[in-house]
Coordinates of C-alpha atoms in Angstrom, one line a residue:
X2 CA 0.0 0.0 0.0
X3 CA 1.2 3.6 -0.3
X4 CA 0.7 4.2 3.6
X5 CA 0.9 0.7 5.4
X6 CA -2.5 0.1 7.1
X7 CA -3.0 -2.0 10.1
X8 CA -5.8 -4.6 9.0
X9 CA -7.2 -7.3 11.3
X10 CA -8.3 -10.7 9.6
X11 CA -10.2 -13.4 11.6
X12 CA -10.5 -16.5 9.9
X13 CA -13.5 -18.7 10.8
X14 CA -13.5 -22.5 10.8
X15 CA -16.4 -23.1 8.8
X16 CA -16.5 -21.6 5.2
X17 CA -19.0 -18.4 4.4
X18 CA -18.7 -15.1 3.0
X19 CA -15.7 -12.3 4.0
X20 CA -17.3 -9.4 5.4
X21 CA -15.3 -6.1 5.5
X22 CA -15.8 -3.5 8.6
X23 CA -13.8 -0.3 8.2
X24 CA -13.5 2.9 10.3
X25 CA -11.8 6.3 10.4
X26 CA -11.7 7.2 7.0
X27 CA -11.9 10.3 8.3
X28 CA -9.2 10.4 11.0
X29 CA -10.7 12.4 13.5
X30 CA -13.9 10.0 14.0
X31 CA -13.1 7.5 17.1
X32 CA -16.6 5.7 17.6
X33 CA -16.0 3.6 14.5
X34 CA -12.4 2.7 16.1
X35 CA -13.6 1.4 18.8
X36 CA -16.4 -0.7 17.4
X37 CA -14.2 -2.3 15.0
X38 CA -11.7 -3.4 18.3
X39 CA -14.5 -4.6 20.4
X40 CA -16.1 -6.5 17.0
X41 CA -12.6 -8.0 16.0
X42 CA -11.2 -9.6 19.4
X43 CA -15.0 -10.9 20.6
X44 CA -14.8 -13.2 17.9
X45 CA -14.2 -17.0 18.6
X46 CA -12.7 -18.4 14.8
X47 CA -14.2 -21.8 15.9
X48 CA -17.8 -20.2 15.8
X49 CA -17.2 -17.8 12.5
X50 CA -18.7 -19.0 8.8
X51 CA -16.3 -17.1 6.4
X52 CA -13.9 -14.0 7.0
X53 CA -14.1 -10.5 8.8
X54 CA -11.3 -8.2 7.8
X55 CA -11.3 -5.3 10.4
X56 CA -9.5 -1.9 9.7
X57 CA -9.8 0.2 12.2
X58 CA -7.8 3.2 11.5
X59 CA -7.6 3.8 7.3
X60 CA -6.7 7.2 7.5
X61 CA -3.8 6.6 9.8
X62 CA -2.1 10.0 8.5
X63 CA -5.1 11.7 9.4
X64 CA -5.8 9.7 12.5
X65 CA -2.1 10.5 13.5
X66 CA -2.8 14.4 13.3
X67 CA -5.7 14.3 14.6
X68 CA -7.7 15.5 11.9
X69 CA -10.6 14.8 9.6
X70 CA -8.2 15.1 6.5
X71 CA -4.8 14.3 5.0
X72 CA -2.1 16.1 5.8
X73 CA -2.4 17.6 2.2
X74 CA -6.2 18.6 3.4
X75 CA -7.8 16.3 0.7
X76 CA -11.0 14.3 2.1
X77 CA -9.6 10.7 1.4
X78 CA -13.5 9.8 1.1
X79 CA -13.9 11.4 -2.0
X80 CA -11.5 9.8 -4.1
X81 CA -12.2 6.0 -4.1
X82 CA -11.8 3.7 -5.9
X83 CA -8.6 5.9 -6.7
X84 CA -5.9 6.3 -9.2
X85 CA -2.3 4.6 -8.7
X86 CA -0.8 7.4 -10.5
X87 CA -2.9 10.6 -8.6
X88 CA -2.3 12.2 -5.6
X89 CA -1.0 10.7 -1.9
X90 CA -4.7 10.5 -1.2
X91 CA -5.7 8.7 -4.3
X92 CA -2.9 6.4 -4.3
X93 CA -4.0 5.5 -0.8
X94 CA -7.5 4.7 -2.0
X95 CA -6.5 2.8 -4.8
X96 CA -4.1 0.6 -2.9
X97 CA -6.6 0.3 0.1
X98 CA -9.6 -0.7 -2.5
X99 CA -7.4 -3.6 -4.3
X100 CA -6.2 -4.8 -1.8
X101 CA -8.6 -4.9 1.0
X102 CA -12.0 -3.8 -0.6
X103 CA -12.0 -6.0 -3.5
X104 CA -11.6 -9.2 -1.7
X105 CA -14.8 -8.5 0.4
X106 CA -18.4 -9.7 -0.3
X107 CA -20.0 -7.0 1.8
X108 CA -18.5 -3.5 3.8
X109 CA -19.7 -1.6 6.8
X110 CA -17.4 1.6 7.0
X111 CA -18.3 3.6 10.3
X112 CA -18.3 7.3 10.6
X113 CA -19.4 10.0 12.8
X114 CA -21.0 13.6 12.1
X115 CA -18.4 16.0 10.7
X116 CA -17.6 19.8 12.2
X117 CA -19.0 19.9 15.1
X118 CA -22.3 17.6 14.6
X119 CA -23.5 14.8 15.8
X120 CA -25.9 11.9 14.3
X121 CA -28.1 9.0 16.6
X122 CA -26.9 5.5 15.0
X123 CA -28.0 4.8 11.6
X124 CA -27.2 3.2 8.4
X125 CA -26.8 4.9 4.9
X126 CA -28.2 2.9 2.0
X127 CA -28.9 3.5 -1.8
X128 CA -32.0 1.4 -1.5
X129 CA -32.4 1.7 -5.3
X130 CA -29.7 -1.1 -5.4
X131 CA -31.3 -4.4 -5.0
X132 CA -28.2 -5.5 -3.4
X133 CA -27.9 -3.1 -0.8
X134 CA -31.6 -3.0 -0.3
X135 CA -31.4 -6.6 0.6
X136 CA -28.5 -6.2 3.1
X137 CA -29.8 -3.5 5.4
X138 CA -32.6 -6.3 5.6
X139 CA -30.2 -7.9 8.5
X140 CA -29.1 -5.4 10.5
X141 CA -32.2 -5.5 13.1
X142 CA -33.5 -2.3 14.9
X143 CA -32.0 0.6 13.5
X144 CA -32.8 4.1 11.0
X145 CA -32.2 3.6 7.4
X146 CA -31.7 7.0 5.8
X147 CA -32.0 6.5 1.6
X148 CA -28.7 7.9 0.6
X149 CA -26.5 7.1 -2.9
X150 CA -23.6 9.0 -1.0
X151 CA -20.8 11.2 -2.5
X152 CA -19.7 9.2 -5.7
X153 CA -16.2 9.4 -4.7
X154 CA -16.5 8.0 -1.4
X155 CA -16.0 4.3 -0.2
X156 CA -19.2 3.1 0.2
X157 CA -20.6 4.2 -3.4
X158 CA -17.7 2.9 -5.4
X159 CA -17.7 -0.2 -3.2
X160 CA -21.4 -0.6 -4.6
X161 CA -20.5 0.1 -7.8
X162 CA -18.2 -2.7 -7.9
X163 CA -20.7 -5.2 -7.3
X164 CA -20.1 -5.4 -3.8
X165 CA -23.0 -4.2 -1.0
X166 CA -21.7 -1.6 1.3
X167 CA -23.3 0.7 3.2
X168 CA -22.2 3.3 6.1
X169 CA -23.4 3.1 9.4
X170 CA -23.1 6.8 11.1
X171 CA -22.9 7.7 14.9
X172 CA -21.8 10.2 17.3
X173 CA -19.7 12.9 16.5
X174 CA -16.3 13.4 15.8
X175 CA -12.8 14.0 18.2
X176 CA -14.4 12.3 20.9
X177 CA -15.0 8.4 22.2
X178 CA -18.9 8.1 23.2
X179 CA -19.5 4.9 24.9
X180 CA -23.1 4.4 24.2
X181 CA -22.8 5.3 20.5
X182 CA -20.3 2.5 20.4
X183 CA -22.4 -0.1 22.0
X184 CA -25.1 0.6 19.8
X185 CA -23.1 0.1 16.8
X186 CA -21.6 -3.0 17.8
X187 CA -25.0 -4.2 18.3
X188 CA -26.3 -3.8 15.5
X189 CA -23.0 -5.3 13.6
X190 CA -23.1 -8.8 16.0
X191 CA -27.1 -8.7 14.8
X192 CA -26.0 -8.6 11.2
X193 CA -23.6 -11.3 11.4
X194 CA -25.9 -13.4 13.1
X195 CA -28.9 -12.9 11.2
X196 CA -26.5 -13.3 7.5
X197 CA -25.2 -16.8 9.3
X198 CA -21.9 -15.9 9.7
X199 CA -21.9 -15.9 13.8
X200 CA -24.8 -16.3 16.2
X201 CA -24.2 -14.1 20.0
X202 CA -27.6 -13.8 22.0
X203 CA -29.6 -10.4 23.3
X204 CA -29.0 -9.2 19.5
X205 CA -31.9 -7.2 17.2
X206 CA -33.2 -10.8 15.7
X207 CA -36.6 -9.7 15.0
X208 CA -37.0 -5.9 14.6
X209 CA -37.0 -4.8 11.0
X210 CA -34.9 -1.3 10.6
X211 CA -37.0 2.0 10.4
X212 CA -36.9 3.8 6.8
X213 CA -36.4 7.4 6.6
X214 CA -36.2 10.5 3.7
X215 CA -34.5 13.2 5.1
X216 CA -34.5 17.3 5.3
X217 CA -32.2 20.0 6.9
X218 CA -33.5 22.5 9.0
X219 CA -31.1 25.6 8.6
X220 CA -31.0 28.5 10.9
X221 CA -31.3 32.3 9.3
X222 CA -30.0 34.2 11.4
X223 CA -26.3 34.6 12.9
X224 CA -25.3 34.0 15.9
X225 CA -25.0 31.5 19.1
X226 CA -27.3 28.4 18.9
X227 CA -28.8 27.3 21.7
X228 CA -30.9 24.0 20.9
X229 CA -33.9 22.9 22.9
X230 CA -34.8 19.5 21.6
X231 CA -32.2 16.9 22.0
X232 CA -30.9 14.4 19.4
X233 CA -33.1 11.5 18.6
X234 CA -36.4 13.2 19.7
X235 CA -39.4 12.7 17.8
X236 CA -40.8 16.3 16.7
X237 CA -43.9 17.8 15.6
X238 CA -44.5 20.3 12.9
X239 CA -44.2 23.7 14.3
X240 CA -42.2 22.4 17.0
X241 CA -39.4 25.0 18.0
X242 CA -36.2 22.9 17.8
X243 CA -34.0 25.6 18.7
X244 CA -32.9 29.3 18.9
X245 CA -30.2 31.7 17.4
X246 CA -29.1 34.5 19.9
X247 CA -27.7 37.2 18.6
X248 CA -24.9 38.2 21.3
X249 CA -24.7 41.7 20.7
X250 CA -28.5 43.2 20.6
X251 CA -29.6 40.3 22.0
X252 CA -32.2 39.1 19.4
X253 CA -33.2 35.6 19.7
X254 CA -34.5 33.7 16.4
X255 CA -36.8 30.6 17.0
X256 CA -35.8 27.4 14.2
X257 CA -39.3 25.6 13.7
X258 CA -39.4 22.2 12.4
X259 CA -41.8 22.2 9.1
X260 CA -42.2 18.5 9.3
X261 CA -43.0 15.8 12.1
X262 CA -39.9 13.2 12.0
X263 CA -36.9 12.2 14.4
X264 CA -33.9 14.2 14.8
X265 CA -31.0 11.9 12.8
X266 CA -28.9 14.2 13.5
X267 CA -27.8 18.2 14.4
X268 CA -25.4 20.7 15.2
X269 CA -23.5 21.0 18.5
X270 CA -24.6 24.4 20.5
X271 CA -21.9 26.9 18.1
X272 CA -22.1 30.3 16.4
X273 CA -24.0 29.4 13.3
X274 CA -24.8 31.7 10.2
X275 CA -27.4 32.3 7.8
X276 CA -27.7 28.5 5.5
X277 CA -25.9 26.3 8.3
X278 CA -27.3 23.4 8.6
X279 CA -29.0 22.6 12.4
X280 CA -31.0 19.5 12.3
X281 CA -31.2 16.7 10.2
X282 CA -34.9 15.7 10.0
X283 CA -35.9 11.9 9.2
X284 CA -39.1 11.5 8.0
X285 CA -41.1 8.3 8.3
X286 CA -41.3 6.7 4.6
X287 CA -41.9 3.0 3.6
X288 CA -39.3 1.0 2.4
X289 CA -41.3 0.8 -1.6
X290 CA -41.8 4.9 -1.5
X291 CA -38.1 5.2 -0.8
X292 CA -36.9 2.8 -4.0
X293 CA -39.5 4.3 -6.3
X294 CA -37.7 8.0 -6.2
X295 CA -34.1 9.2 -5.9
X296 CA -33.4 11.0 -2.4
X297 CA -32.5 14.3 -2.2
X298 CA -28.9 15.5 -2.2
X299 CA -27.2 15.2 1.0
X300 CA -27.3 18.6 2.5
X301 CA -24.6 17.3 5.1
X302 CA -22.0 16.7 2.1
X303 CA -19.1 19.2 2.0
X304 CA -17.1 18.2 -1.5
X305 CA -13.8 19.7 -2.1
X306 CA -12.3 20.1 -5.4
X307 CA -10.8 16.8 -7.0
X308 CA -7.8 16.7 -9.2
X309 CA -8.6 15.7 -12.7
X310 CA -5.9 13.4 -12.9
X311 CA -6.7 11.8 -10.4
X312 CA -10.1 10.1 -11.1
X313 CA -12.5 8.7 -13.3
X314 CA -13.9 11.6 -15.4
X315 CA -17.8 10.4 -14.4
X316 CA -16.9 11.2 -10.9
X317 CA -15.8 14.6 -11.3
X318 CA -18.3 17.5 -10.4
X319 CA -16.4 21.0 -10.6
X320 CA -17.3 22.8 -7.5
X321 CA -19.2 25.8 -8.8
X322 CA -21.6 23.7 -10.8
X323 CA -22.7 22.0 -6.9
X324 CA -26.2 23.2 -5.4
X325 CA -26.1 25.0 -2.1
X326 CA -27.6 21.5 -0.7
X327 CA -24.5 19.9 -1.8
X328 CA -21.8 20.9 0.6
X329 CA -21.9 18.9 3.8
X330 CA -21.4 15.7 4.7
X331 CA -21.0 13.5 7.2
X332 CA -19.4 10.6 4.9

């Protein structure tokens, strides 16, 4: 590989399929660390039908400065499946997709919110793909939010090689949250027991996951936010989720949810400024509603500028021809 990664391999004693868990693509997200530690050394290899390949740290450059990015401040999740001749973070996605990605039969990367947000655990699936649709089937309990993803990160061009992947978001970044990390190892033991791989008990057997379509609720004003519903709540239409004080005349801006849904996710109390994205709004959608229309771009999904050497030409999308909705995102 360009940048040695450490990778954990368990080998099981019975023959199945090799499942791939992967964390801290972006460096500065620890809950997805931990979950892939507790994950990998729980196993017993006597028990296990097939493979897991555990990589907790992929960004180790980033990881090692503490920070969301490369040291060259390229988001290494927007330039899979890579290019062996592009950039230091392209080479490192190509060489971590060939060797480790393409040898998997299904992926879970972990993430957390980015800058200073925070999500309640939940997948990220393009349920348009029959194959992925299928494989959020088994993970028990837990929100489903329809979302293709940024074309350049892991997850989509793991699906576009044939391969179900999909990204299961919790906490926020820069810190470890214990809860978060139980619930995400959760739900992973449920999907290996209910795909056959390895049975543990007290796991989501029966539950079927909750589908969502999603909005952001963006403050319009500037100033301190100060939220009043906390994340995970279940909201009402007309609800006031929060408030935008204005430090220096002391004007104070109510944000009203214009839906009923659950909070997925929000901003940390911060200055905030006209467009910033506060709450992310799940609304309650069946599973067939969600596969017969495309979801709406990922307000959440920040997108730098990508090197034109550096990728396939069907992934590039010059900044300045991106909607306002396309900026942020956690993945």
């Amino acid at each position: 590989m360009a940048v040695d990664t450490p990778v954990l391999v368990v080998n099981g004693a019975y023959d199945g399929p090799t499942f791939c868990l992967t964390a801290a693509v972006h460096g500065d997200e620890l809950n997805g660390i931990e979950m892939v530690r507790r994950v990998m050394y729980d196993l017993d290899p006597h028990k296990l039908h097939g493979m897991i390949i555990g990589v907790p740290i992929v960004n180790l450059l980033g990881f090692s400065r503490n920070s969301r990015y490369l040291p060259d401040r390229r988001d290494l999740n927007r330039y899979f499946p890579g290019n062996p001749n592009g950039s230091v973070a392209s080479r490192i996605a190509n060489a971590f997709f060939d060797d480790v990605v393409q040898h998997c039969n299904m992926l879970v990367d972990l993430h957390t919110g980015s800058f200073y947000r925070t999500n309640i655990p939940q997948l990220r699936a393009d349920l348009n793909n029959p194959l992925v649709a299928d494989f959020v089937e088994i993970f028990g309990d837990i929100p489903v939010l329809h979302s293709r993803g940024n074309k350049g990160s892991l997850r989509a061009a793991t699906v576009r090689a044939g391969i179900p992947a999909v990204t299961l978001e919790a906490g926020e970044p820069m810190r470890l949250q214990r809860g978060m990390v139980e619930v995400g190892v959760k739900a992973i033991n449920t999907l290996l027991a209910k795909s056959g791989m390895y049975s543990k008990l007290g796991l989501w057997i029966k539950p079927e996951p909750a589908f969502y379509r999603s909005t952001w609720v963006r403050s319009n004003a500037s100033g301190i936010l100060f939220s009043r519903m906390k994340l995970g709540a279940e909201v009402k239409k007309g609800d006031i989720l929060g408030a935008v004080n204005n430090p220096i005349n002391n004007e104070q801006i109510d944000i009203i949810s214009p839906y009923n849904g659950t909070i997925l996710g929000m901003a940390l109390d911060q200055f905030v400024m006209p467009g910033f994205a506060v709450y992310h709004l799940g609304i309650h959608a069946a599973k067939e509603a969600l596969t017969a229309t495309e979801p709406e771009p990922d307000p959440d999904d920040e997108t730098e500028m990508v090197d034109t050497d550096e990728t396939d030409s069907s992934l590039e999308t010059p900044a300045d021809k991106r909607s306002d909705d396309d900026r942020y995102e956690d993945e």
